PDB file of C-alpha atoms in Angstrom:
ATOM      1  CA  UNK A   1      42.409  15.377   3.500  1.00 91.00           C
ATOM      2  CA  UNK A   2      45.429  16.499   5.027  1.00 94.00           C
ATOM      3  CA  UNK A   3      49.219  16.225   4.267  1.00 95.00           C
ATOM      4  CA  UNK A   4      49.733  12.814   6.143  1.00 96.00           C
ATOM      5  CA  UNK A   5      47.155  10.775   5.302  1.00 96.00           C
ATOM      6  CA  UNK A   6      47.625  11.935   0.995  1.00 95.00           C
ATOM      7  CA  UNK A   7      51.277  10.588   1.192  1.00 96.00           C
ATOM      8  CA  UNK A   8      50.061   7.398   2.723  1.00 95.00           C
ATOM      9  CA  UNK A   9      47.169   7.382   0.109  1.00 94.00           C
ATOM     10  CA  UNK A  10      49.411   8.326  -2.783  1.00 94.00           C
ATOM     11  CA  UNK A  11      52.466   5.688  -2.113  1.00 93.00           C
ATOM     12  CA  UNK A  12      49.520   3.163  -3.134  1.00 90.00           C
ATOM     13  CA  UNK A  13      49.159   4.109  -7.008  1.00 91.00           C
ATOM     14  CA  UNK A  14      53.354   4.907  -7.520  1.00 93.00           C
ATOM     15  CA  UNK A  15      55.138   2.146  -9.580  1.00 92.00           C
ATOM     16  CA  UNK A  16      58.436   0.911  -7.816  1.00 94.00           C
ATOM     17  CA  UNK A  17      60.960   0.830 -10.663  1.00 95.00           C
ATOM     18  CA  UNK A  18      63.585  -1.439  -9.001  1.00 96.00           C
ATOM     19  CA  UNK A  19      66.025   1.279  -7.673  1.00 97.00           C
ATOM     20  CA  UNK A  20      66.020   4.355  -5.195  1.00 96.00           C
ATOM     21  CA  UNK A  21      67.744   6.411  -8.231  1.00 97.00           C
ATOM     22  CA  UNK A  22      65.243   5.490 -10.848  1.00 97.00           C
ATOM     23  CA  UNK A  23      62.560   5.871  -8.346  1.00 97.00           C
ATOM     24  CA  UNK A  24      63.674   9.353  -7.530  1.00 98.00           C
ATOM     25  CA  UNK A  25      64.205  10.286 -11.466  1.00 98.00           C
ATOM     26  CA  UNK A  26      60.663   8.979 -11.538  1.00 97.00           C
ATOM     27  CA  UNK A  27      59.369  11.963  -9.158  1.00 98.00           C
ATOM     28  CA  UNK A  28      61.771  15.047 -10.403  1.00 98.00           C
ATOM     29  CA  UNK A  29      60.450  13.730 -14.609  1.00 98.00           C
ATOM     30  CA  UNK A  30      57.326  14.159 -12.721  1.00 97.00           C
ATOM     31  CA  UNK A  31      57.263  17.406 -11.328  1.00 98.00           C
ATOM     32  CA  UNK A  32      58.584  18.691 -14.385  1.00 97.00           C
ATOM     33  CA  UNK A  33      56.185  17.392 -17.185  1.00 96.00           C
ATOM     34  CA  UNK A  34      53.272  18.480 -14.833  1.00 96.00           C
ATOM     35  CA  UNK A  35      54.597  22.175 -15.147  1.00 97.00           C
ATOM     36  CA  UNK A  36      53.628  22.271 -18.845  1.00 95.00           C
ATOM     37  CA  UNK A  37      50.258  21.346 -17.823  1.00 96.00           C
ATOM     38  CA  UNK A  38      50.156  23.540 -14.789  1.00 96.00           C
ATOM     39  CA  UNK A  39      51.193  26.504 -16.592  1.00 95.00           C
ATOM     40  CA  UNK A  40      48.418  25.785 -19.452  1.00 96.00           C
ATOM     41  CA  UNK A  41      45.562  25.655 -17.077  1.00 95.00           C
ATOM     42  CA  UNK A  42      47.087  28.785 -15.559  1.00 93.00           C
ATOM     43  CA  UNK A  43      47.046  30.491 -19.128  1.00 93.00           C
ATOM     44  CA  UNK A  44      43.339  29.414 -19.389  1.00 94.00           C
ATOM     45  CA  UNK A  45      42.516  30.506 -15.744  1.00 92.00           C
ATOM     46  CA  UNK A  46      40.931  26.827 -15.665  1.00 93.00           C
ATOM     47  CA  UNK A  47      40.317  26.144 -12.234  1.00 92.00           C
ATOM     48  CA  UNK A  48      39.556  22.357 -12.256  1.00 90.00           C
ATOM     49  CA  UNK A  49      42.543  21.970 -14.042  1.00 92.00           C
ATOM     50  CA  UNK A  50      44.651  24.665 -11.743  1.00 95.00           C
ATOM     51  CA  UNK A  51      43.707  21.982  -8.750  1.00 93.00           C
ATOM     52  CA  UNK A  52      44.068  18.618 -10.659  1.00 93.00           C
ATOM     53  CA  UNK A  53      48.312  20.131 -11.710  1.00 95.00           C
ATOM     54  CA  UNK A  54      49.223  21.453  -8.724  1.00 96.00           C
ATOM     55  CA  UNK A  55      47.818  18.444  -6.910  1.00 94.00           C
ATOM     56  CA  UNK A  56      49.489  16.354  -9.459  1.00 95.00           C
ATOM     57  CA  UNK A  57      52.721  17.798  -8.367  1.00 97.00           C
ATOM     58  CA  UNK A  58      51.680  17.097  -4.956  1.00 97.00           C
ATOM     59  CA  UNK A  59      51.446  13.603  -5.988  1.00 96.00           C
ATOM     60  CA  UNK A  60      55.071  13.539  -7.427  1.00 97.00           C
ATOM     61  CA  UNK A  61      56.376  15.450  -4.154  1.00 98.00           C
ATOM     62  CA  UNK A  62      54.627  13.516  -1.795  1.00 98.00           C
ATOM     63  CA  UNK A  63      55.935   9.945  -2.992  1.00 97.00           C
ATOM     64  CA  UNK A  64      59.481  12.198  -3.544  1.00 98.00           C
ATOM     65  CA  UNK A  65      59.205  12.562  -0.086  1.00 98.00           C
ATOM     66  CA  UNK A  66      58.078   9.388   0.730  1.00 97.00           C
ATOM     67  CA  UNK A  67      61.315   8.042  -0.863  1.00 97.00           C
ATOM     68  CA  UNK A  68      63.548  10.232   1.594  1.00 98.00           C
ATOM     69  CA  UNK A  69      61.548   9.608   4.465  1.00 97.00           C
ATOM     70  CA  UNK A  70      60.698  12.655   4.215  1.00 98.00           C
ATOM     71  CA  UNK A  71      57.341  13.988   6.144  1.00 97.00           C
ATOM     72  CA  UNK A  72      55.240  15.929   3.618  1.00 95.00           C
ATOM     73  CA  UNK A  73      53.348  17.108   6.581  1.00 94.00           C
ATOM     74  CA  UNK A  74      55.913  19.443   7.809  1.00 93.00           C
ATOM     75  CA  UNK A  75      55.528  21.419   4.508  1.00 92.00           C
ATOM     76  CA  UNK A  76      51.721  22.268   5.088  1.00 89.00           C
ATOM     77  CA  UNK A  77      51.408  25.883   4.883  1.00 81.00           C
ATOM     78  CA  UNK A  78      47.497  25.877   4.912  1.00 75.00           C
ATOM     79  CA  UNK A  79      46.855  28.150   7.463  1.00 72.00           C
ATOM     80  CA  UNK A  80      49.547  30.909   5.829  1.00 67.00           C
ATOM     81  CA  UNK A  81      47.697  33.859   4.764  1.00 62.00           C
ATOM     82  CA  UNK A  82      48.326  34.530   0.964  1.00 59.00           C
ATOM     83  CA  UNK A  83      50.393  37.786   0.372  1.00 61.00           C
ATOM     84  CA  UNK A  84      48.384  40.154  -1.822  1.00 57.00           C
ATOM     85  CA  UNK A  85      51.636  41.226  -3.877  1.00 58.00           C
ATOM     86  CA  UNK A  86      52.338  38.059  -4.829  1.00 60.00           C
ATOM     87  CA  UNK A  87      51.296  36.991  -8.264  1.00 64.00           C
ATOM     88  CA  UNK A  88      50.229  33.677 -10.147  1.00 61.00           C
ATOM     89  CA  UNK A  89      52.906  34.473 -12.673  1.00 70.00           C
ATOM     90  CA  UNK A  90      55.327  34.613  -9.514  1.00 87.00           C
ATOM     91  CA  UNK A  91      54.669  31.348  -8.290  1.00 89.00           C
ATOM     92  CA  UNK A  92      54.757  29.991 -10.862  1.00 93.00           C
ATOM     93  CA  UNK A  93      58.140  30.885 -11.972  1.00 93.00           C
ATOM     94  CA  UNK A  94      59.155  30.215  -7.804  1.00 93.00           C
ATOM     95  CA  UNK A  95      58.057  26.866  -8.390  1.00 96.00           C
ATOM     96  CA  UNK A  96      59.446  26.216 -11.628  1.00 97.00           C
ATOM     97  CA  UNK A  97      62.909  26.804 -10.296  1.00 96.00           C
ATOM     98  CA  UNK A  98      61.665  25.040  -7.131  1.00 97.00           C
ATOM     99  CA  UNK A  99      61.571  21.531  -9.784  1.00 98.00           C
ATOM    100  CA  UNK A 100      64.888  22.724 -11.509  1.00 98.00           C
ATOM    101  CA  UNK A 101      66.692  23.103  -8.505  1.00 98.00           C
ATOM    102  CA  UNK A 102      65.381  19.771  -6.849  1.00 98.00           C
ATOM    103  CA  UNK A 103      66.046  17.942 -10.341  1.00 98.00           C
ATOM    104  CA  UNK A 104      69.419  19.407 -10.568  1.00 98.00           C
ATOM    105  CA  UNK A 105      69.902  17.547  -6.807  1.00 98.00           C
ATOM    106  CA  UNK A 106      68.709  14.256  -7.843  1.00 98.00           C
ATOM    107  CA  UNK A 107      71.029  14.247 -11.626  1.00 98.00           C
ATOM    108  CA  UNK A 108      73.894  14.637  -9.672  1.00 98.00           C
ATOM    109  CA  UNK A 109      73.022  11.917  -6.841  1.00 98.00           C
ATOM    110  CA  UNK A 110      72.444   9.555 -10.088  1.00 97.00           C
ATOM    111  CA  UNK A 111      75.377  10.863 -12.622  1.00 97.00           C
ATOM    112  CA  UNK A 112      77.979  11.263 -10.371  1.00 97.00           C
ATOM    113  CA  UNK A 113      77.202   9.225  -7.174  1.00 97.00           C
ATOM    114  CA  UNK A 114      76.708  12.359  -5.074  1.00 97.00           C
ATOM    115  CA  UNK A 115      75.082  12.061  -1.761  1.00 97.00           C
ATOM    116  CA  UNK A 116      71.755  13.627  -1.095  1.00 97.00           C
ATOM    117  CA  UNK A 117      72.172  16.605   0.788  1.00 97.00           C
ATOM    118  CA  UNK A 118      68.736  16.424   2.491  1.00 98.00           C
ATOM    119  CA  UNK A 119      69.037  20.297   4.361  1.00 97.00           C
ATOM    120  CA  UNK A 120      69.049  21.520   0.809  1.00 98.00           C
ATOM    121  CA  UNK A 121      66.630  18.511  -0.708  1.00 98.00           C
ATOM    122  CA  UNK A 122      64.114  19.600   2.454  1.00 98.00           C
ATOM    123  CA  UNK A 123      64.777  23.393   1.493  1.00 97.00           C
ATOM    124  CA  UNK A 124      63.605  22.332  -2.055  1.00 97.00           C
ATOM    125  CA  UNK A 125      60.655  20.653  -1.108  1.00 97.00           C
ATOM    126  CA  UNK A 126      59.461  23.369   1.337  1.00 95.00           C
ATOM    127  CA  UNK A 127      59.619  25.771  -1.902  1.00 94.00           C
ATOM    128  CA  UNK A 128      57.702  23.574  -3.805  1.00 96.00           C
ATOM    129  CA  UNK A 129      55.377  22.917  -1.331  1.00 95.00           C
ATOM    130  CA  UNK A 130      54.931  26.982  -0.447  1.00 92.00           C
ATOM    131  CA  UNK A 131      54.456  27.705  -4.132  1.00 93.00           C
ATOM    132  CA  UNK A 132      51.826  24.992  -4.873  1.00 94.00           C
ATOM    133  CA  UNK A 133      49.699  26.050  -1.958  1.00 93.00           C
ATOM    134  CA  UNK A 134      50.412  29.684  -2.862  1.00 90.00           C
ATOM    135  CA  UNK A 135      48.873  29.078  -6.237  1.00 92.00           C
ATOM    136  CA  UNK A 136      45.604  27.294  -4.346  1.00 91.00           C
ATOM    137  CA  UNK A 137      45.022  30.591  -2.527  1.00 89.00           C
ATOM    138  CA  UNK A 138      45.752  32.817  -5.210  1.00 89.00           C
ATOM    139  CA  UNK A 139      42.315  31.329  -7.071  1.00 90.00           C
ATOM    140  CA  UNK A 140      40.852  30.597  -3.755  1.00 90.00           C
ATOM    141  CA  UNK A 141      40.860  27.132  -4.015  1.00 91.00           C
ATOM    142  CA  UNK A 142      41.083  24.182  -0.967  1.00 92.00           C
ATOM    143  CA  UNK A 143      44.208  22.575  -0.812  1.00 93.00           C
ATOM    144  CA  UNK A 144      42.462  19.487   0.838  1.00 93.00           C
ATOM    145  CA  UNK A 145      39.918  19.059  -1.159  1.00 92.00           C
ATOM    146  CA  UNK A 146      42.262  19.337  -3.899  1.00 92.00           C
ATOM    147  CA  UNK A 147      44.165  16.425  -2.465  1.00 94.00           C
ATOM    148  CA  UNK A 148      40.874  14.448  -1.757  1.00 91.00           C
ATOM    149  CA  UNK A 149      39.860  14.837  -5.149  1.00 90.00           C
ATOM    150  CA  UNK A 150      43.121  13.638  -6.296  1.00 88.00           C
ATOM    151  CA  UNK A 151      42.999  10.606  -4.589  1.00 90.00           C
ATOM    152  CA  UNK A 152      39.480   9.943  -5.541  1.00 87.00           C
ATOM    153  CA  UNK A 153      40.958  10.329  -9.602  1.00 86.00           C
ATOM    154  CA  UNK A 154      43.721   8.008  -8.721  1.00 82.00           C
ATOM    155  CA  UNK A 155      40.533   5.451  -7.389  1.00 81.00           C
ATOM    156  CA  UNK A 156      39.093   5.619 -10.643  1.00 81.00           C
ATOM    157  CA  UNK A 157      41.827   5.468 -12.736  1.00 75.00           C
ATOM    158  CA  UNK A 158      44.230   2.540 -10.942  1.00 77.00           C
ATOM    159  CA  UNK A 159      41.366   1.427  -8.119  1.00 80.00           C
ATOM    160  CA  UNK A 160      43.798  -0.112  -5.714  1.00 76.00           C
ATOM    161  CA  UNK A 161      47.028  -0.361  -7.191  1.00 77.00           C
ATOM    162  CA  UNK A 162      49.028   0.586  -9.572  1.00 77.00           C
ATOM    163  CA  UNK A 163      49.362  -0.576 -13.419  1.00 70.00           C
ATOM    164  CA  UNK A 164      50.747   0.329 -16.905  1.00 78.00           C
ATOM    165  CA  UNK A 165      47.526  -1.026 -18.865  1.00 76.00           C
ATOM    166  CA  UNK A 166      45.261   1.421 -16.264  1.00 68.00           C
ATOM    167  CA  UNK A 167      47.960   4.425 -16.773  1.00 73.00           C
ATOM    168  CA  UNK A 168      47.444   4.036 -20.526  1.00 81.00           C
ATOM    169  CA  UNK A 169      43.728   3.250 -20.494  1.00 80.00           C
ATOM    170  CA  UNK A 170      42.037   6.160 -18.561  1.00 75.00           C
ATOM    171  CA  UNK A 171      38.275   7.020 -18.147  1.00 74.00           C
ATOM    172  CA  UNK A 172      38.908  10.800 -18.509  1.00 73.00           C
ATOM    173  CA  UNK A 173      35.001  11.839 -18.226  1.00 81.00           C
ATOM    174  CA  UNK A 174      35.148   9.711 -14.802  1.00 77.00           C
ATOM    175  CA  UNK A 175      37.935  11.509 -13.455  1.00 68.00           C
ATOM    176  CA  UNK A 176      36.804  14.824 -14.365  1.00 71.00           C
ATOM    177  CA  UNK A 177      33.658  13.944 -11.937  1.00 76.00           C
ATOM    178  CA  UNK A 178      36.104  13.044  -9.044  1.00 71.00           C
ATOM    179  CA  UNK A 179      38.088  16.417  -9.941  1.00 70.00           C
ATOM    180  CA  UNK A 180      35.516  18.660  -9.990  1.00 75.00           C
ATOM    181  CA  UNK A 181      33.757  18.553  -6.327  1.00 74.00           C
ATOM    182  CA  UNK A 182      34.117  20.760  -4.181  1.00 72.00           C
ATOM    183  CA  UNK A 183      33.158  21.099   0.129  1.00 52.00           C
TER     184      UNK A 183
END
């Protein structure tokens, strides 16, 4: 699955929570609660669970993007050949500030009314964007299949559409099925 179509895809399980700044909140909360778990599987060297976080982020990024109209697409940095000096632990700590940064953005366009400036919002997505796919190639793992799979979890979880009693009721042994195939 590429870039294009997994925005379009994930738009369809995000809840809409009645305002553009709550909305965006929504994404940056996002992006940094899934670092916890990111970094865990990380720890572990858990490679189901190295996909599932960083395409979780994805998720979070993608309908981010969506938000801006932003395309996610002109982020993809699949074809980028991985640079051998560069370290898990690396970007992971790029991409942490990546989230920090971008969530920095957002509290000031909701605390004190600041515009968006979307050069540096883009600049902050491309980082995030570079890191996550940096981390797929550091344990040699498909960033479209990782995105596949993550739609195929959402499936389960939500089947067309988003809701709270689905988000709260999950079939964890089902999702770990749609999480763990690979090409």
């Amino acid at each position: 699955m590429n870039f294009k179509e997994y925005q379009s895809l994930a738009l369809v399980t995000n809840a809409d929570l009645g305002s553009e700044k709550l909305n965006l909140a929504h994404m940056v909360i996002g992006m940094c609660s899934e670092l916890n778990e990111l970094e865990t599987a990380l720890y572990n060297e858990d490679v189901v669970n190295i996909s599932e976080e960083c395409t979780d982020e994805f998720w979070y990024l993608a309908n981010f993007c969506t938000l801006l109209n932003i395309s996610l697409e002109e982020f993809d940095y699949t074809e980028k050949k991985r640079n051998p000096k560069f370290m898990r632990q690396d970007a992971f700590i790029f991409l942490t500030s990546a989230v920090s940064e971008l969530s920095d953005i957002v509290k000031k366009h909701i605390a004190y009314n600041k515009a968006l400036d979307m050069m540096e919002v883009k600049k902050k997505v491309g980082k995030i964007s570079s890191c996550l796919q940096e981390i797929y190639l550091i344990f040699n793992l498909d960033v479209q299949q990782g995105l596949q799979n993550n739609i195929d979890k959402l499936k389960v979880r939500f089947g067309g559409k988003f809701t709270e009693h689905a988000a709260l009721n999950r079939d964890l042994e089902k999702e770990l099925v749609e999480l763990s195939k690979t090409n």
